[in-house]
Amino acid sequence: MQNELKATLNLIKEDKLVFKMALLIAVLTLVLLVSASTSPAIALSLNHYEKTCPDVESIVAKAVERATMKDKTVPAALLRMHFHDCFIRGCDASVLLYSKGNNKAEKDGPANLSLHGFYVIENAKKEVEAACPGVVSCADILAFAARDAVVLSGGPTWEVPKGRKDGRTSKASETIQLPAPTVNISQLQQSFSQRGLSMDDLVALSGGHTIGFSHCSSFQNRIRNFNATHDIDPTMPPSFAGSLRNVCPIKNKAKNAGATMDPSSTAFDNTYFKLILQGKTLFSSDQALLTNPKTKGLVYKFASSKQSFEKAFVNSMIKMSSLNGGQEIRKDCRVVN
């Protein structure tokens, strides 16, 4: 009888253990499901605003177009702003937040001081709020605007996945994570891979440099005191270096002195890749794309085919813009709720 009782008690203990294990597995599964449901791949969708704010994309597109008609530098500014936003804490519109009190925000970090066009996003947000209050995130508006910027510059269009949330944290100190124009290929690769982006993405997204302008400080290292052996970067044709030196004299007092990223600086095309092959790009990081067999092959491919570049750029933009870690939908893009 005692043996039977012991056996029964052991079975009960085993059943309790099995039950606890089953409960633990169920809880872990639920946690994983909840995590998955908030992950970028699942959270974003193409029809996110179909019922709640169906006109949002046309509202944003019109705001970007109006601003571009008055200032041709707006598209390049918005594309760069989106890139700088996504590389810090994901695409959560943290770059749009203003500094407050003792907190110095991303937009006031050294790498972001030359960002401009914030008013375009702020104005678009006001119009979107008037149509659909509290529905569309600033992060989504910036993603739409970056796409519209490319389209207005003659580049490709694409469906932007929607449903990003806005972040509540913005720190100027974190902008040091942005890849500087002076970095080499291994530093670029590390920066992109940390964000789940491949070498293909690196080259395709670098093609965004086909539009825009650069201040002298971003390429000064290549045209003077390059290293102990060379005054000028030897990969740069002397005549090109000479023209940049004229634009950027040693005692440069012009605050906005600089050069366009390529001769067709308002047209989204594959000229950038052709310039890399000629040694006529501005940044060390641009020329660095020729120092790795994989990236060099892609430079040649994109230089010879605008279609190949545009297809790769669209895929990489969708991939990059799906990085998100936000928590709310801001009423005003400049401040947290």
Tab-separated table of C-alpha atoms in Angstrom:
chain	number	residue	atom	x	y	z
A	1	MET	CA	0.000	0.000	0.000
A	2	GLN	CA	2.842	2.396	0.949
A	3	ASN	CA	4.609	1.623	-2.337
A	4	GLU	CA	1.452	2.386	-4.308
A	5	LEU	CA	1.023	5.677	-2.389
A	6	LYS	CA	4.643	6.640	-3.100
A	7	ALA	CA	4.164	5.812	-6.783
A	8	THR	CA	1.002	7.947	-6.887
A	9	LEU	CA	2.751	10.862	-5.189
A	10	ASN	CA	5.652	10.563	-7.645
A	11	LEU	CA	3.202	10.633	-10.556
A	12	ILE	CA	1.560	13.755	-9.116
A	13	LYS	CA	4.992	15.394	-8.763
A	14	GLU	CA	5.853	14.428	-12.332
A	15	ASP	CA	2.505	15.761	-13.531
A	16	LYS	CA	3.147	19.041	-11.695
A	17	LEU	CA	6.590	19.268	-13.292
A	18	VAL	CA	5.114	18.561	-16.743
A	19	PHE	CA	2.412	21.146	-16.097
A	20	LYS	CA	4.987	23.730	-15.001
A	21	MET	CA	7.086	22.996	-18.086
A	22	ALA	CA	4.012	23.275	-20.314
A	23	LEU	CA	3.054	26.548	-18.634
A	24	LEU	CA	6.578	27.901	-19.072
A	25	ILE	CA	6.604	26.918	-22.755
A	26	ALA	CA	3.183	28.567	-23.231
A	27	VAL	CA	4.372	31.796	-21.586
A	28	LEU	CA	7.581	31.852	-23.656
A	29	THR	CA	5.587	31.212	-26.823
A	30	LEU	CA	3.266	34.103	-25.969
A	31	VAL	CA	6.261	36.387	-25.330
A	32	LEU	CA	7.747	35.402	-28.678
A	33	LEU	CA	4.442	36.006	-30.435
A	34	VAL	CA	4.081	39.443	-28.822
A	35	SER	CA	7.695	40.282	-29.748
A	36	ALA	CA	7.132	39.118	-33.297
A	37	SER	CA	3.980	41.172	-33.618
A	38	THR	CA	5.939	44.337	-32.752
A	39	SER	CA	8.900	43.528	-34.966
A	40	PRO	CA	9.403	45.703	-38.064
A	41	ALA	CA	8.747	42.888	-40.551
A	42	ILE	CA	5.273	42.158	-39.132
A	43	ALA	CA	4.272	45.580	-37.773
A	44	LEU	CA	4.634	47.387	-41.095
A	45	SER	CA	2.109	46.929	-43.887
A	46	LEU	CA	1.224	48.582	-47.177
A	47	ASN	CA	-2.436	49.153	-46.239
A	48	HIS	CA	-1.893	50.408	-42.672
A	49	TYR	CA	-3.782	53.703	-43.271
A	50	GLU	CA	-6.247	52.412	-45.842
A	51	LYS	CA	-9.246	52.969	-43.536
A	52	THR	CA	-7.885	55.453	-40.999
A	53	CYS	CA	-6.141	57.989	-43.275
A	54	PRO	CA	-6.439	57.021	-46.954
A	55	ASP	CA	-5.188	60.369	-48.329
A	56	VAL	CA	-2.038	60.628	-46.193
A	57	GLU	CA	0.447	59.925	-48.990
A	58	SER	CA	-1.052	62.474	-51.387
A	59	ILE	CA	-1.094	65.088	-48.588
A	60	VAL	CA	2.615	64.524	-47.899
A	61	ALA	CA	3.516	64.382	-51.608
A	62	LYS	CA	1.861	67.756	-52.234
A	63	ALA	CA	3.672	69.320	-49.264
A	64	VAL	CA	7.037	68.051	-50.559
A	65	GLU	CA	6.256	69.226	-54.085
A	66	ARG	CA	5.297	72.741	-52.917
A	67	ALA	CA	8.501	73.060	-50.916
A	68	THR	CA	10.619	71.766	-53.833
A	69	MET	CA	9.128	74.334	-56.210
A	70	LYS	CA	10.459	77.063	-53.895
A	71	ASP	CA	13.772	75.359	-53.025
A	72	LYS	CA	15.436	72.797	-55.315
A	73	THR	CA	17.646	71.528	-52.456
A	74	VAL	CA	14.660	70.129	-50.524
A	75	PRO	CA	14.629	66.596	-52.061
A	76	ALA	CA	18.292	65.903	-51.215
A	77	ALA	CA	17.725	67.324	-47.710
A	78	LEU	CA	14.742	65.037	-47.034
A	79	LEU	CA	16.489	61.921	-48.346
A	80	ARG	CA	19.516	62.615	-46.148
A	81	MET	CA	17.281	63.375	-43.149
A	82	HIS	CA	15.532	59.998	-43.495
A	83	PHE	CA	18.877	58.179	-43.732
A	84	HIS	CA	20.212	59.984	-40.645
A	85	ASP	CA	16.994	59.180	-38.778
A	86	CYS	CA	17.061	55.456	-39.606
A	87	PHE	CA	20.708	54.984	-38.625
A	88	ILE	CA	20.081	56.164	-35.046
A	89	ARG	CA	17.540	54.042	-33.104
A	90	GLY	CA	15.793	53.031	-36.343
A	91	CYS	CA	13.350	55.091	-38.424
A	92	ASP	CA	11.519	56.626	-35.455
A	93	ALA	CA	11.612	60.364	-36.289
A	94	SER	CA	14.009	60.957	-33.384
A	95	VAL	CA	15.951	63.279	-35.723
A	96	LEU	CA	12.958	65.639	-35.761
A	97	LEU	CA	12.818	66.208	-31.980
A	98	TYR	CA	14.051	69.537	-30.652
A	99	SER	CA	16.564	69.817	-27.819
A	100	LYS	CA	14.896	70.432	-24.481
A	101	GLY	CA	16.399	71.418	-21.143
A	102	ASN	CA	19.625	69.535	-20.538
A	103	ASN	CA	18.939	67.083	-23.351
A	104	LYS	CA	20.711	67.915	-26.612
A	105	ALA	CA	18.767	66.192	-29.407
A	106	GLU	CA	20.081	64.401	-32.520
A	107	LYS	CA	19.395	67.344	-34.800
A	108	ASP	CA	21.955	69.358	-32.805
A	109	GLY	CA	24.644	66.675	-33.018
A	110	PRO	CA	27.758	67.621	-35.096
A	111	ALA	CA	26.855	65.294	-37.997
A	112	ASN	CA	23.348	66.765	-38.248
A	113	LEU	CA	24.039	70.496	-38.038
A	114	SER	CA	23.854	70.767	-41.840
A	115	LEU	CA	20.495	68.969	-42.065
A	116	HIS	CA	17.706	71.236	-43.261
A	117	GLY	CA	14.130	71.057	-44.509
A	118	PHE	CA	12.591	70.154	-41.146
A	119	TYR	CA	9.793	72.638	-41.851
A	120	VAL	CA	8.633	70.471	-44.774
A	121	ILE	CA	7.912	67.532	-42.458
A	122	GLU	CA	6.426	69.784	-39.774
A	123	ASN	CA	4.066	71.414	-42.291
A	124	ALA	CA	3.069	68.043	-43.774
A	125	LYS	CA	2.350	66.747	-40.262
A	126	LYS	CA	0.023	69.703	-39.549
A	127	GLU	CA	-1.948	68.977	-42.723
A	128	VAL	CA	-2.111	65.248	-41.951
A	129	GLU	CA	-3.278	65.988	-38.381
A	130	ALA	CA	-6.046	68.206	-39.756
A	131	ALA	CA	-7.266	65.317	-41.929
A	132	CYS	CA	-6.625	62.399	-39.541
A	133	PRO	CA	-5.797	63.476	-35.967
A	134	GLY	CA	-3.488	61.215	-33.966
A	135	VAL	CA	-3.244	58.512	-36.627
A	136	VAL	CA	-0.058	58.940	-38.721
A	137	SER	CA	3.414	58.909	-37.181
A	138	CYS	CA	6.077	61.495	-38.015
A	139	ALA	CA	8.356	58.558	-38.868
A	140	ASP	CA	5.961	57.444	-41.617
A	141	ILE	CA	5.624	61.000	-42.912
A	142	LEU	CA	9.421	61.269	-43.202
A	143	ALA	CA	9.574	57.882	-44.995
A	144	PHE	CA	6.901	59.058	-47.475
A	145	ALA	CA	8.723	62.360	-47.974
A	146	ALA	CA	12.043	60.624	-48.718
A	147	ARG	CA	10.331	58.517	-51.387
A	148	ASP	CA	8.618	61.608	-52.823
A	149	ALA	CA	11.977	63.416	-52.865
A	150	VAL	CA	13.464	60.701	-55.072
A	151	VAL	CA	10.437	60.736	-57.404
A	152	LEU	CA	10.519	64.545	-57.760
A	153	SER	CA	14.205	64.256	-58.697
A	154	GLY	CA	13.375	61.896	-61.566
A	155	GLY	CA	14.085	58.698	-59.667
A	156	PRO	CA	11.979	55.561	-59.127
A	157	THR	CA	8.879	55.275	-56.988
A	158	TRP	CA	7.903	52.488	-54.585
A	159	GLU	CA	5.252	51.458	-52.082
A	160	VAL	CA	6.380	52.535	-48.606
A	161	PRO	CA	5.557	50.030	-45.831
A	162	LYS	CA	3.602	51.850	-43.111
A	163	GLY	CA	2.967	51.638	-39.390
A	164	ARG	CA	6.157	53.028	-37.844
A	165	LYS	CA	5.974	54.550	-34.377
A	166	ASP	CA	7.746	57.706	-33.197
A	167	GLY	CA	10.557	57.439	-30.669
A	168	ARG	CA	10.698	59.273	-27.357
A	169	THR	CA	14.490	59.482	-27.111
A	170	SER	CA	16.850	61.698	-29.091
A	171	LYS	CA	20.487	62.221	-28.058
A	172	ALA	CA	23.056	64.292	-29.931
A	173	SER	CA	25.827	62.061	-28.545
A	174	GLU	CA	24.458	59.090	-30.527
A	175	THR	CA	25.016	60.818	-33.883
A	176	ILE	CA	28.645	59.676	-33.666
A	177	GLN	CA	27.242	56.353	-34.950
A	178	LEU	CA	26.536	57.911	-38.363
A	179	PRO	CA	29.152	56.874	-40.957
A	180	ALA	CA	31.430	59.871	-41.571
A	181	PRO	CA	32.477	60.892	-45.112
A	182	THR	CA	36.080	60.016	-44.199
A	183	VAL	CA	35.557	56.327	-43.278
A	184	ASN	CA	37.050	53.351	-45.122
A	185	ILE	CA	35.242	50.342	-46.566
A	186	SER	CA	35.565	48.110	-43.485
A	187	GLN	CA	34.137	50.853	-41.262
A	188	LEU	CA	31.271	51.352	-43.722
A	189	GLN	CA	30.586	47.625	-43.836
A	190	GLN	CA	30.535	47.412	-40.036
A	191	SER	CA	28.171	50.389	-39.738
A	192	PHE	CA	25.694	48.906	-42.220
A	193	SER	CA	25.907	45.308	-40.977
A	194	GLN	CA	25.124	46.460	-37.415
A	195	ARG	CA	21.782	47.581	-38.838
A	196	GLY	CA	21.140	44.384	-40.769
A	197	LEU	CA	22.164	45.959	-44.075
A	198	SER	CA	24.368	44.141	-46.597
A	199	MET	CA	27.210	45.232	-48.881
A	200	ASP	CA	24.636	45.441	-51.687
A	201	ASP	CA	22.576	47.836	-49.544
A	202	LEU	CA	25.698	49.860	-48.756
A	203	VAL	CA	26.498	50.501	-52.422
A	204	ALA	CA	22.873	51.053	-53.490
A	205	LEU	CA	22.135	53.521	-50.662
A	206	SER	CA	25.411	55.360	-51.279
A	207	GLY	CA	23.850	56.146	-54.662
A	208	GLY	CA	21.677	58.660	-52.819
A	209	HIS	CA	24.733	60.911	-53.119
A	210	THR	CA	23.668	61.492	-56.717
A	211	ILE	CA	21.623	64.453	-55.431
A	212	GLY	CA	22.697	67.173	-53.053
A	213	PHE	CA	25.531	69.390	-51.906
A	214	SER	CA	28.488	69.023	-49.562
A	215	HIS	CA	30.276	71.598	-47.429
A	216	CYS	CA	34.070	71.823	-47.719
A	217	SER	CA	34.603	70.292	-44.278
A	218	SER	CA	33.348	66.900	-45.525
A	219	PHE	CA	36.049	66.508	-48.192
A	220	GLN	CA	38.785	68.873	-46.953
A	221	ASN	CA	40.861	65.833	-45.919
A	222	ARG	CA	41.264	64.795	-49.566
A	223	ILE	CA	42.441	68.095	-51.046
A	224	ARG	CA	45.017	69.194	-48.434
A	225	ASN	CA	47.418	67.351	-46.125
A	226	PHE	CA	46.020	63.992	-47.205
A	227	ASN	CA	48.847	62.034	-45.582
A	228	ALA	CA	52.617	62.185	-44.926
A	229	THR	CA	53.376	61.314	-48.565
A	230	HIS	CA	50.656	63.094	-50.512
A	231	ASP	CA	49.135	66.530	-50.130
A	232	ILE	CA	46.192	65.488	-52.327
A	233	ASP	CA	44.433	62.105	-52.317
A	234	PRO	CA	46.218	60.230	-55.150
A	235	THR	CA	42.917	58.663	-56.280
A	236	MET	CA	41.656	62.151	-57.159
A	237	PRO	CA	42.585	63.685	-60.537
A	238	PRO	CA	44.787	66.795	-59.924
A	239	SER	CA	42.531	69.032	-62.031
A	240	PHE	CA	39.464	68.004	-59.996
A	241	ALA	CA	41.349	68.543	-56.724
A	242	GLY	CA	42.450	71.958	-58.012
A	243	SER	CA	38.882	73.031	-58.740
A	244	LEU	CA	37.799	71.944	-55.232
A	245	ARG	CA	40.718	73.857	-53.692
A	246	ASN	CA	39.500	77.010	-55.456
A	247	VAL	CA	36.025	76.497	-54.005
A	248	CYS	CA	37.463	75.741	-50.559
A	249	PRO	CA	40.464	78.056	-49.918
A	250	ILE	CA	42.653	77.539	-46.826
A	251	LYS	CA	41.252	80.599	-45.060
A	252	ASN	CA	37.681	79.789	-45.978
A	253	LYS	CA	35.341	82.378	-44.488
A	254	ALA	CA	32.306	81.433	-46.548
A	255	LYS	CA	30.055	79.433	-44.221
A	256	ASN	CA	28.222	77.658	-47.033
A	257	ALA	CA	31.187	77.032	-49.344
A	258	GLY	CA	31.229	73.599	-50.950
A	259	ALA	CA	30.398	71.616	-54.063
A	260	THR	CA	27.485	69.701	-55.553
A	261	MET	CA	27.658	65.921	-55.120
A	262	ASP	CA	27.680	65.521	-58.899
A	263	PRO	CA	27.116	67.860	-61.887
A	264	SER	CA	23.454	66.800	-62.141
A	265	SER	CA	22.872	67.429	-58.437
A	266	THR	CA	19.084	67.754	-58.651
A	267	ALA	CA	18.603	64.701	-60.903
A	268	PHE	CA	18.368	61.226	-59.387
A	269	ASP	CA	20.463	59.136	-61.798
A	270	ASN	CA	23.535	56.861	-61.870
A	271	THR	CA	26.071	59.634	-62.586
A	272	TYR	CA	27.465	59.182	-59.050
A	273	PHE	CA	28.767	55.694	-59.908
A	274	LYS	CA	30.341	56.913	-63.148
A	275	LEU	CA	32.123	59.637	-61.159
A	276	ILE	CA	33.517	57.066	-58.704
A	277	LEU	CA	35.179	55.292	-61.641
A	278	GLN	CA	36.684	58.634	-62.732
A	279	GLY	CA	37.877	59.461	-59.196
A	280	LYS	CA	35.631	62.525	-59.172
A	281	THR	CA	33.437	61.977	-56.115
A	282	LEU	CA	33.794	64.197	-53.058
A	283	PHE	CA	34.021	61.815	-50.105
A	284	SER	CA	36.681	59.299	-49.102
A	285	SER	CA	33.772	56.964	-48.295
A	286	ASP	CA	32.563	57.228	-51.915
A	287	GLN	CA	35.965	56.375	-53.376
A	288	ALA	CA	36.333	53.587	-50.787
A	289	LEU	CA	33.698	51.585	-52.688
A	290	LEU	CA	36.439	50.665	-55.184
A	291	THR	CA	38.670	49.131	-52.496
A	292	ASN	CA	36.608	45.959	-52.039
A	293	PRO	CA	35.961	43.437	-54.874
A	294	LYS	CA	32.256	43.055	-54.007
A	295	THR	CA	31.467	46.772	-53.787
A	296	LYS	CA	33.695	47.569	-56.774
A	297	GLY	CA	31.737	45.105	-58.917
A	298	LEU	CA	28.470	46.783	-57.901
A	299	VAL	CA	29.863	50.242	-58.721
A	300	TYR	CA	30.661	49.026	-62.253
A	301	LYS	CA	27.229	47.402	-62.530
A	302	PHE	CA	25.332	50.517	-61.436
A	303	ALA	CA	27.528	52.825	-63.530
A	304	SER	CA	26.587	50.871	-66.637
A	305	SER	CA	22.885	50.403	-65.837
A	306	LYS	CA	20.608	53.037	-64.309
A	307	GLN	CA	17.841	50.430	-64.219
A	308	SER	CA	19.944	48.031	-62.100
A	309	PHE	CA	20.811	50.850	-59.699
A	310	GLU	CA	17.211	52.011	-59.313
A	311	LYS	CA	15.946	48.501	-58.634
A	312	ALA	CA	18.648	47.904	-55.993
A	313	PHE	CA	18.076	51.346	-54.451
A	314	VAL	CA	14.337	50.741	-54.023
A	315	ASN	CA	14.916	47.341	-52.379
A	316	SER	CA	17.531	48.778	-50.016
A	317	MET	CA	15.393	51.814	-49.122
A	318	ILE	CA	12.489	49.560	-48.164
A	319	LYS	CA	14.849	47.408	-46.101
A	320	MET	CA	16.475	50.381	-44.337
A	321	SER	CA	13.203	52.209	-43.726
A	322	SER	CA	11.761	49.129	-42.007
A	323	LEU	CA	14.161	49.556	-39.067
A	324	ASN	CA	11.919	50.923	-36.325
A	325	GLY	CA	11.909	51.163	-32.578
A	326	GLY	CA	9.350	53.860	-31.796
A	327	GLN	CA	6.675	53.892	-29.091
A	328	GLU	CA	4.051	56.524	-29.914
A	329	ILE	CA	2.376	58.669	-32.564
A	330	ARG	CA	3.416	62.250	-31.901
A	331	LYS	CA	0.916	65.066	-32.242
A	332	ASP	CA	3.784	67.450	-33.040
A	333	CYS	CA	6.948	66.105	-34.681
A	334	ARG	CA	9.140	68.465	-32.661
A	335	VAL	CA	8.164	67.199	-29.199
A	336	VAL	CA	7.171	63.932	-27.531
A	337	ASN	CA	3.535	63.619	-26.404
